[in-house]
Amino acid sequence: AAPPADGGHPHPPAGHPAPSDRSGPPVAEDRQPVPAGGGQPDAPAPVGHHHHGPAGPASAHTRRAVFAILIPAAVATLVGLLVLWPGDRATPAAADPTERAYGEVVRVVEEPCPEGDPSVGESTEDPGGLAGWPCGTADVRVTEGAGTGQTATVELPRGPGAPGVAVGDDVVLLVLEGMVPGSVAYTITDHQRGQPMIWLVALTAAVIIGFGRWRGVSAIAGLVVSFAVLLLFVIPAILAGSSPLLVAVVGAATIMFAVLYLTHGTSVHTSVAILGTLAALVLTGLLGAGFTALTQLTGIGSEESAYLAVMQGNVDMRGLLLAGIIIGALGALDDVTVTQAMTVAELSRHPMSRRDLYRAAARVGRSHVGSAVNTLVLAYAGASLPLMLLIAAGGQDLGNLLTSEFIAEEIVRSAVGTIGLVAAVPITTVLAVLVAESRRTKAVAGT
């Protein structure tokens, strides 16, 4: 090592004891505990690169304790998945009475709107919301579906939410019965978005993999697993008449086990994060069940849920509300618990007592929860913003507005999810501190 600027003794290499003639008392790293039966003391832990190596290994006793809880939970999840798997019990999808085709706009002809039409500005009434929308026709070449290869003339779509079209646009057509028996007519209902969405997904995957590398690949694989569980198990099982709450619990546990181990590896620290997530999910489910019953929520607070209740009478709507609370909270819980477990693993490299380790990790957790809670609430509010605006525009009293079925559902959803999120921090931190077994922590304990 190069001599110091002040001309003193050079610093010893990391992991080696200092020269014997060094003045001053020895530091804690120099004093290694001697085994009770005599013999050589443990080799000193290297301190030069401790910030970059793997976290300290947990003891065999700790691993046994962790897996004694996780293995039964995993087995119960697998059994629940097999029992609740919809299979042939799934409700068949209702036949779609509409037929669709796809085409490309090759010509647009705008024409003056008929006299008295709200679009021309001569009428003060506009019940259909047509003002400002053009009149005319569009020629569309059908590229897929009924009449492929033909060019059809259709009316330009008008009204709120109607797609504006231009030459070259790829559109979705609704096939109608023509004026002549046996003929077909079309109307434009939407734009084709498949190709732009594929490019967006590809760009997102490239960004994740570019930054996360192999960890990014495993994260994308975990996302695929999450969607597979939701689309192949959760939704069909609920439509088949199974308890939405039970299906959500099993589905969330399946996603949690698969995604966390796939993304973060099968370490004891990941297992601690899973334990913390499980505990927080149980608390979230219990609070959700209690407060939905206490506030007498029916789960039918929006037009979508009301339509679903009519079309699928076998679905427990209150249970569906609870299922949404649990699945919605899962993503935020995974984020918090993994962060806390890994934070403790990194902090355990430094010489500190378990109490100090908990306090240091808890400070990180408080900062994380502060932002995560805000994210969770804003996510719920953003998803329901149009309906909230519609209700608020009705001029209702604020108290009546906040206690209405739909708004009350969102408040209960946000509040219960927030409590579970906050509780996940101390639970996971305590568990992670209990399994932290770094050599430096043991060295401090022995001084």
Coordinates of C-alpha atoms in Angstrom, one line a residue:
A1 CA 0.0 0.0 0.0
A2 CA 1.2 3.5 -0.7
P3 CA 2.4 5.4 2.4
P4 CA 0.0 8.1 3.7
A5 CA 0.6 11.7 3.1
D6 CA 1.5 12.4 6.7
G7 CA 4.4 10.0 6.7
G8 CA 2.9 7.5 9.1
H9 CA 2.6 3.8 8.7
P10 CA 0.9 2.6 5.6
H11 CA -2.6 1.2 6.1
P12 CA -2.8 -2.6 6.1
P13 CA -4.6 -4.3 3.3
A14 CA -8.3 -5.0 3.9
G15 CA -8.9 -8.1 5.8
H16 CA -5.4 -8.3 7.4
P17 CA -4.5 -7.2 11.0
A18 CA -2.6 -4.0 11.6
P19 CA 1.2 -4.1 12.5
S20 CA 1.9 -4.9 16.1
D21 CA 3.6 -1.6 16.7
R22 CA 0.5 0.5 15.9
S23 CA -0.4 2.9 18.6
G24 CA -3.8 3.0 20.2
P25 CA -6.2 0.2 21.1
P26 CA -7.2 -2.4 18.6
V27 CA -10.4 -1.9 16.7
A28 CA -13.3 -4.3 16.8
E29 CA -12.4 -6.0 13.5
D30 CA -9.1 -7.1 15.1
R31 CA -10.6 -8.9 18.0
Q32 CA -12.0 -12.2 16.8
P33 CA -13.9 -14.3 19.4
V34 CA -12.0 -17.5 20.4
P35 CA -14.1 -20.7 20.3
A36 CA -15.0 -22.1 23.7
G37 CA -13.0 -25.3 23.0
G38 CA -9.8 -23.5 22.1
G39 CA -8.2 -23.6 18.7
Q40 CA -7.9 -20.9 16.2
P41 CA -10.3 -18.0 16.1
D42 CA -12.5 -17.4 13.1
A43 CA -10.8 -15.7 10.2
P44 CA -11.5 -12.0 10.1
A45 CA -14.2 -11.0 7.6
P46 CA -12.9 -9.1 4.6
V47 CA -13.9 -5.5 4.8
G48 CA -12.5 -4.1 1.6
H49 CA -15.4 -5.2 -0.7
H50 CA -18.3 -6.0 1.6
H51 CA -20.7 -3.7 -0.3
H52 CA -20.6 -5.8 -3.4
G53 CA -20.7 -9.4 -2.4
P54 CA -23.8 -11.5 -1.6
A55 CA -25.6 -10.9 1.7
G56 CA -24.5 -12.9 4.7
P57 CA -25.9 -16.4 4.8
A58 CA -28.6 -17.3 7.3
S59 CA -28.1 -20.1 9.8
A60 CA -29.4 -23.6 9.2
H61 CA -31.9 -23.1 12.1
T62 CA -33.1 -19.9 10.5
R63 CA -33.6 -21.5 7.1
R64 CA -35.5 -24.3 8.7
A65 CA -37.8 -21.9 10.6
V66 CA -38.5 -19.9 7.4
F67 CA -39.3 -22.9 5.2
A68 CA -41.3 -24.6 7.9
I69 CA -43.8 -21.7 7.3
L70 CA -43.4 -21.3 3.6
I71 CA -43.6 -24.9 2.5
P72 CA -47.1 -25.5 4.0
A73 CA -48.2 -22.2 2.6
A74 CA -46.9 -23.2 -0.9
V75 CA -48.6 -26.6 -0.6
A76 CA -51.9 -25.0 0.4
T77 CA -51.6 -22.6 -2.5
L78 CA -51.0 -25.5 -4.9
V79 CA -54.0 -27.5 -3.5
G80 CA -56.2 -24.4 -3.7
L81 CA -55.1 -23.9 -7.3
L82 CA -56.0 -27.5 -8.2
V83 CA -59.4 -27.4 -6.4
L84 CA -60.5 -24.1 -7.7
W85 CA -59.2 -24.5 -11.3
P86 CA -62.2 -23.8 -13.5
G87 CA -61.7 -26.5 -16.1
D88 CA -65.0 -27.6 -17.5
R89 CA -66.9 -25.5 -14.9
A90 CA -66.0 -22.3 -16.6
T91 CA -69.0 -20.3 -17.9
P92 CA -69.0 -20.3 -21.7
A93 CA -68.6 -16.9 -23.2
A94 CA -71.8 -15.3 -24.5
A95 CA -72.0 -15.3 -28.3
D96 CA -71.1 -12.0 -29.7
P97 CA -74.1 -10.9 -31.8
T98 CA -72.0 -8.5 -33.8
E99 CA -69.7 -9.3 -36.7
R100 CA -66.6 -7.3 -37.2
A101 CA -64.3 -6.7 -40.2
Y102 CA -61.1 -4.8 -40.7
G103 CA -60.2 -2.3 -43.4
E104 CA -58.1 0.7 -44.5
V105 CA -59.5 4.1 -45.3
V106 CA -58.6 5.0 -48.9
R107 CA -60.8 8.2 -49.4
V108 CA -62.6 10.7 -47.2
V109 CA -65.3 13.0 -48.6
E110 CA -66.6 15.7 -46.2
E111 CA -69.9 17.2 -47.2
P112 CA -72.1 20.1 -45.7
C113 CA -74.3 18.8 -42.9
P114 CA -78.0 18.8 -43.5
E115 CA -79.9 21.9 -42.5
G116 CA -80.9 21.9 -38.9
D117 CA -78.1 19.5 -38.0
P118 CA -76.3 20.6 -34.8
S119 CA -73.0 20.5 -36.6
V120 CA -73.9 23.5 -38.7
G121 CA -74.4 25.7 -35.7
E122 CA -78.0 26.6 -36.5
S123 CA -79.6 24.7 -33.6
T124 CA -79.2 25.6 -29.9
E125 CA -80.0 22.0 -28.9
D126 CA -77.5 19.2 -29.3
P127 CA -78.9 16.2 -27.5
G128 CA -76.6 13.8 -29.4
G129 CA -73.4 15.7 -28.9
L130 CA -72.9 16.0 -32.7
A131 CA -71.8 19.6 -32.8
G132 CA -68.3 20.0 -34.3
W133 CA -68.3 16.6 -36.0
P134 CA -68.0 16.5 -39.8
C135 CA -70.6 15.1 -42.1
G136 CA -69.7 13.0 -45.2
T137 CA -68.5 9.6 -46.2
A138 CA -65.3 7.5 -46.3
D139 CA -64.3 4.8 -48.7
V140 CA -62.9 1.8 -46.9
R141 CA -61.1 -1.2 -48.5
V142 CA -62.0 -4.3 -46.5
T143 CA -58.8 -6.3 -45.7
E144 CA -60.2 -9.0 -43.4
G145 CA -63.7 -10.3 -42.6
A146 CA -66.9 -10.2 -44.6
G147 CA -66.4 -8.7 -48.0
T148 CA -62.6 -8.9 -48.0
G149 CA -61.1 -7.2 -51.1
Q150 CA -64.2 -5.0 -51.6
T151 CA -64.3 -1.2 -51.1
A152 CA -67.3 0.0 -49.2
T153 CA -68.6 3.6 -48.7
V154 CA -69.6 4.3 -45.1
E155 CA -70.8 7.3 -43.2
L156 CA -68.2 9.3 -41.2
P157 CA -68.5 8.4 -37.5
R158 CA -69.9 11.2 -35.4
G159 CA -70.6 11.9 -31.7
P160 CA -68.6 11.8 -28.5
G161 CA -66.0 9.0 -28.6
A162 CA -66.4 8.5 -32.3
P163 CA -63.1 7.9 -34.1
G164 CA -61.9 10.6 -36.4
V165 CA -60.6 9.0 -39.6
A166 CA -58.2 10.0 -42.3
V167 CA -56.8 8.4 -45.5
G168 CA -54.5 5.5 -44.6
D169 CA -56.1 4.8 -41.2
D170 CA -56.6 1.1 -40.3
V171 CA -60.1 0.8 -38.8
V172 CA -62.5 -1.7 -37.3
L173 CA -65.8 -2.1 -39.1
L174 CA -69.1 -3.3 -37.7
V175 CA -70.9 -5.6 -40.3
L176 CA -74.6 -4.7 -40.7
E177 CA -77.3 -6.1 -42.9
G178 CA -77.6 -4.1 -46.1
M179 CA -80.7 -2.6 -47.6
V180 CA -80.7 -5.3 -50.3
P181 CA -81.4 -8.8 -48.9
G182 CA -78.2 -10.8 -48.6
S183 CA -76.0 -7.7 -48.9
V184 CA -73.9 -6.2 -46.1
A185 CA -73.2 -2.7 -45.0
Y186 CA -70.5 -1.3 -42.6
T187 CA -70.0 1.3 -40.0
I188 CA -66.7 2.4 -38.6
T189 CA -66.5 1.7 -34.8
D190 CA -62.8 2.0 -33.8
H191 CA -59.2 2.2 -34.9
Q192 CA -56.9 -0.8 -35.2
R193 CA -54.3 -0.5 -32.4
G194 CA -52.5 -3.8 -32.6
Q195 CA -49.3 -2.6 -34.3
P196 CA -48.6 0.5 -32.2
M197 CA -49.3 -1.5 -29.0
I198 CA -46.8 -4.2 -30.1
W199 CA -44.2 -1.5 -30.7
L200 CA -44.9 0.0 -27.2
V201 CA -44.6 -3.4 -25.5
A202 CA -41.4 -4.1 -27.4
L203 CA -39.9 -0.8 -26.4
T204 CA -40.9 -1.3 -22.7
A205 CA -39.3 -4.8 -22.7
A206 CA -36.1 -3.4 -24.3
V207 CA -35.9 -0.6 -21.7
I208 CA -36.4 -3.1 -18.8
I209 CA -33.8 -5.6 -20.2
G210 CA -31.4 -2.9 -21.2
F211 CA -31.3 -1.6 -17.6
G212 CA -31.9 -4.8 -15.6
R213 CA -30.2 -7.3 -17.9
W214 CA -30.9 -10.8 -16.7
R215 CA -32.9 -9.4 -13.8
G216 CA -35.0 -7.5 -16.3
V217 CA -35.6 -10.7 -18.3
S218 CA -36.7 -12.5 -15.1
A219 CA -39.0 -9.5 -14.3
I220 CA -40.7 -9.7 -17.7
A221 CA -41.1 -13.5 -17.2
G222 CA -42.7 -12.7 -13.8
L223 CA -45.1 -10.3 -15.5
V224 CA -46.1 -13.0 -18.0
V225 CA -46.8 -15.3 -15.1
S226 CA -49.0 -12.7 -13.4
F227 CA -51.1 -12.1 -16.5
A228 CA -51.3 -15.9 -17.1
V229 CA -52.7 -16.5 -13.6
L230 CA -55.2 -13.6 -13.9
L231 CA -56.4 -14.6 -17.4
L232 CA -56.3 -18.4 -17.1
F233 CA -57.3 -18.9 -13.4
V234 CA -58.7 -15.9 -11.5
I235 CA -61.2 -14.6 -14.1
P236 CA -62.5 -18.0 -15.3
A237 CA -62.8 -19.3 -11.8
I238 CA -64.8 -16.3 -10.6
L239 CA -67.1 -16.6 -13.7
A240 CA -67.5 -20.3 -12.9
G241 CA -69.1 -19.4 -9.6
S242 CA -66.2 -19.9 -7.2
S243 CA -65.8 -17.5 -4.2
P244 CA -64.0 -14.4 -5.6
L245 CA -62.3 -13.9 -2.3
L246 CA -60.9 -17.4 -2.1
V247 CA -59.9 -17.3 -5.8
A248 CA -58.1 -14.0 -5.2
V249 CA -56.2 -15.3 -2.2
V250 CA -55.0 -18.4 -4.1
G251 CA -54.3 -16.4 -7.2
A252 CA -52.4 -13.7 -5.3
A253 CA -50.3 -16.4 -3.4
T254 CA -49.5 -18.1 -6.7
I255 CA -48.4 -14.9 -8.3
M256 CA -46.4 -14.0 -5.2
F257 CA -44.5 -17.3 -5.0
A258 CA -43.8 -17.5 -8.7
V259 CA -42.9 -13.9 -9.4
L260 CA -40.8 -13.2 -6.3
Y261 CA -38.7 -16.4 -6.6
L262 CA -38.4 -16.0 -10.4
T263 CA -37.4 -12.3 -10.2
H264 CA -35.2 -12.3 -7.0
G265 CA -34.0 -15.8 -6.7
T266 CA -34.6 -18.5 -4.2
S267 CA -32.7 -16.9 -1.3
V268 CA -33.7 -16.7 2.3
H269 CA -34.2 -13.0 1.9
T270 CA -36.7 -13.5 -0.9
S271 CA -38.5 -16.0 1.4
V272 CA -38.6 -13.4 4.1
A273 CA -40.2 -11.0 1.6
I274 CA -42.8 -13.6 0.8
L275 CA -43.6 -14.2 4.5
G276 CA -44.1 -10.4 5.0
T277 CA -46.3 -10.2 1.9
L278 CA -48.4 -13.2 3.1
A279 CA -48.9 -11.6 6.5
A280 CA -49.8 -8.2 5.0
L281 CA -52.2 -9.9 2.6
V282 CA -54.0 -11.7 5.4
L283 CA -54.3 -8.4 7.3
T284 CA -55.6 -6.7 4.2
G285 CA -58.2 -9.4 3.5
L286 CA -59.5 -9.4 7.1
L287 CA -59.7 -5.6 7.2
G288 CA -61.4 -5.5 3.8
A289 CA -64.0 -8.1 4.8
G290 CA -64.7 -6.3 8.1
F291 CA -65.1 -2.8 6.6
T292 CA -67.1 -3.9 3.5
A293 CA -69.6 -5.5 5.9
L294 CA -69.5 -2.6 8.4
T295 CA -70.1 0.0 5.6
Q296 CA -72.7 -2.4 4.0
L297 CA -71.1 -2.2 0.6
T298 CA -72.7 -4.4 -2.1
G299 CA -70.0 -4.3 -4.6
I300 CA -72.3 -2.8 -7.2
G301 CA -71.2 0.8 -7.3
S302 CA -70.6 1.3 -11.0
E303 CA -72.3 0.6 -14.3
E304 CA -69.8 -2.1 -15.1
S305 CA -70.4 -4.0 -11.9
A306 CA -74.2 -3.6 -12.2
Y307 CA -74.0 -4.9 -15.8
L308 CA -71.9 -7.8 -14.6
A309 CA -74.4 -8.6 -11.8
V310 CA -77.2 -8.8 -14.3
M311 CA -75.3 -10.8 -16.9
Q312 CA -73.5 -13.1 -14.5
G313 CA -75.9 -13.7 -11.6
N314 CA -73.7 -16.3 -10.0
V315 CA -70.9 -13.9 -9.2
D316 CA -70.6 -12.7 -5.6
M317 CA -70.2 -9.0 -6.1
R318 CA -69.1 -8.2 -2.5
G319 CA -66.6 -11.0 -2.8
L320 CA -65.5 -9.5 -6.1
L321 CA -64.8 -6.2 -4.4
L322 CA -62.7 -7.9 -1.8
A323 CA -60.8 -9.8 -4.5
G324 CA -60.0 -6.5 -6.2
I325 CA -58.7 -5.1 -3.0
I326 CA -56.3 -8.0 -2.4
I327 CA -55.0 -8.2 -6.0
G328 CA -54.7 -4.4 -6.2
A329 CA -52.6 -4.4 -3.0
L330 CA -50.4 -7.3 -4.0
G331 CA -48.2 -5.3 -6.4
A332 CA -47.4 -2.5 -3.9
L333 CA -46.8 -5.1 -1.1
D334 CA -44.3 -7.0 -3.2
D335 CA -42.4 -3.8 -3.8
V336 CA -42.3 -2.8 -0.2
T337 CA -41.4 -6.3 1.3
V338 CA -38.7 -7.0 -1.2
T339 CA -37.1 -3.6 -0.6
Q340 CA -37.2 -4.1 3.2
A341 CA -35.7 -7.6 3.0
M342 CA -32.9 -6.5 0.7
T343 CA -32.3 -3.3 2.8
V344 CA -31.8 -5.4 5.9
A345 CA -29.5 -7.8 4.0
E346 CA -27.3 -4.9 2.9
L347 CA -27.3 -3.1 6.2
S348 CA -26.4 -6.4 8.0
R349 CA -22.9 -6.2 6.5
H350 CA -22.1 -3.3 8.8
P351 CA -21.2 -3.9 12.5
M352 CA -24.3 -3.1 14.4
S353 CA -26.7 -4.7 16.9
R354 CA -30.0 -6.2 15.7
R355 CA -31.9 -3.3 17.4
D356 CA -29.8 -0.7 15.4
L357 CA -30.2 -2.8 12.3
Y358 CA -34.0 -2.7 12.7
R359 CA -34.0 1.0 13.3
A360 CA -31.9 1.7 10.2
A361 CA -34.0 -0.4 8.0
A362 CA -37.2 1.1 9.4
R363 CA -36.1 4.6 8.5
V364 CA -35.7 3.4 4.9
G365 CA -39.1 1.8 5.1
R366 CA -40.8 4.9 6.3
S367 CA -39.5 6.9 3.4
H368 CA -40.6 4.1 1.0
V369 CA -44.1 3.9 2.5
G370 CA -44.6 7.6 2.2
S371 CA -44.2 7.5 -1.5
A372 CA -45.9 4.0 -2.0
V373 CA -49.0 5.1 -0.1
N374 CA -49.4 8.1 -2.3
T375 CA -48.9 6.0 -5.4
L376 CA -51.5 3.5 -4.3
V377 CA -54.2 6.1 -3.5
L378 CA -53.5 8.1 -6.7
A379 CA -53.7 4.9 -8.8
Y380 CA -57.1 4.1 -7.4
A381 CA -58.2 7.8 -7.9
G382 CA -56.9 8.0 -11.4
A383 CA -58.6 4.8 -12.5
S384 CA -62.0 6.2 -11.4
L385 CA -61.5 9.8 -12.3
P386 CA -64.1 10.1 -15.1
L387 CA -66.9 8.7 -12.9
M388 CA -65.8 10.9 -10.0
L389 CA -66.0 13.9 -12.2
L390 CA -69.5 12.8 -13.4
I391 CA -70.7 12.4 -9.9
A392 CA -69.2 15.7 -8.7
A393 CA -70.8 17.5 -11.7
G394 CA -74.2 16.5 -10.4
G395 CA -74.0 19.1 -7.7
Q396 CA -74.3 16.7 -4.8
D397 CA -73.5 17.6 -1.2
L398 CA -69.9 16.6 -0.4
G399 CA -70.9 14.4 2.5
N400 CA -73.4 12.5 0.3
L401 CA -70.8 12.3 -2.5
L402 CA -68.1 10.7 -0.3
T403 CA -70.5 8.2 1.3
S404 CA -72.1 7.1 -2.0
E405 CA -71.6 3.5 -3.0
F406 CA -68.9 4.0 -5.6
I407 CA -66.8 6.6 -3.8
A408 CA -67.1 4.6 -0.5
E409 CA -65.8 1.5 -2.3
E410 CA -62.7 3.5 -3.5
I411 CA -62.2 4.9 0.0
V412 CA -62.4 1.5 1.6
R413 CA -60.2 0.0 -1.1
S414 CA -57.5 2.7 -0.6
A415 CA -57.6 2.8 3.2
V416 CA -57.5 -1.0 3.6
G417 CA -54.7 -1.3 1.1
T418 CA -52.8 1.5 2.8
I419 CA -53.0 -0.1 6.2
G420 CA -51.7 -3.4 4.8
L421 CA -48.9 -1.6 3.0
V422 CA -47.8 0.2 6.2
A423 CA -48.0 -3.0 8.3
A424 CA -45.8 -4.8 5.8
V425 CA -42.8 -2.7 6.6
P426 CA -42.4 -3.5 10.3
I427 CA -43.4 -7.2 9.8
T428 CA -40.9 -7.8 7.0
T429 CA -38.2 -5.8 8.7
V430 CA -38.5 -7.8 11.9
L431 CA -38.4 -11.1 10.0
A432 CA -35.4 -9.9 8.0
V433 CA -33.5 -8.8 11.1
L434 CA -34.2 -12.2 12.7
V435 CA -32.6 -14.0 9.8
A436 CA -29.7 -11.6 9.3
E437 CA -26.5 -13.6 10.1
S438 CA -23.6 -11.6 8.8
R439 CA -20.1 -12.3 10.2
R440 CA -19.6 -8.6 11.1
T441 CA -22.8 -8.6 13.1
K442 CA -21.6 -11.6 15.0
A443 CA -18.2 -10.0 15.5
V444 CA -19.9 -7.0 17.1
A445 CA -22.0 -9.3 19.3
G446 CA -18.8 -10.9 20.6
T447 CA -17.0 -7.6 21.5

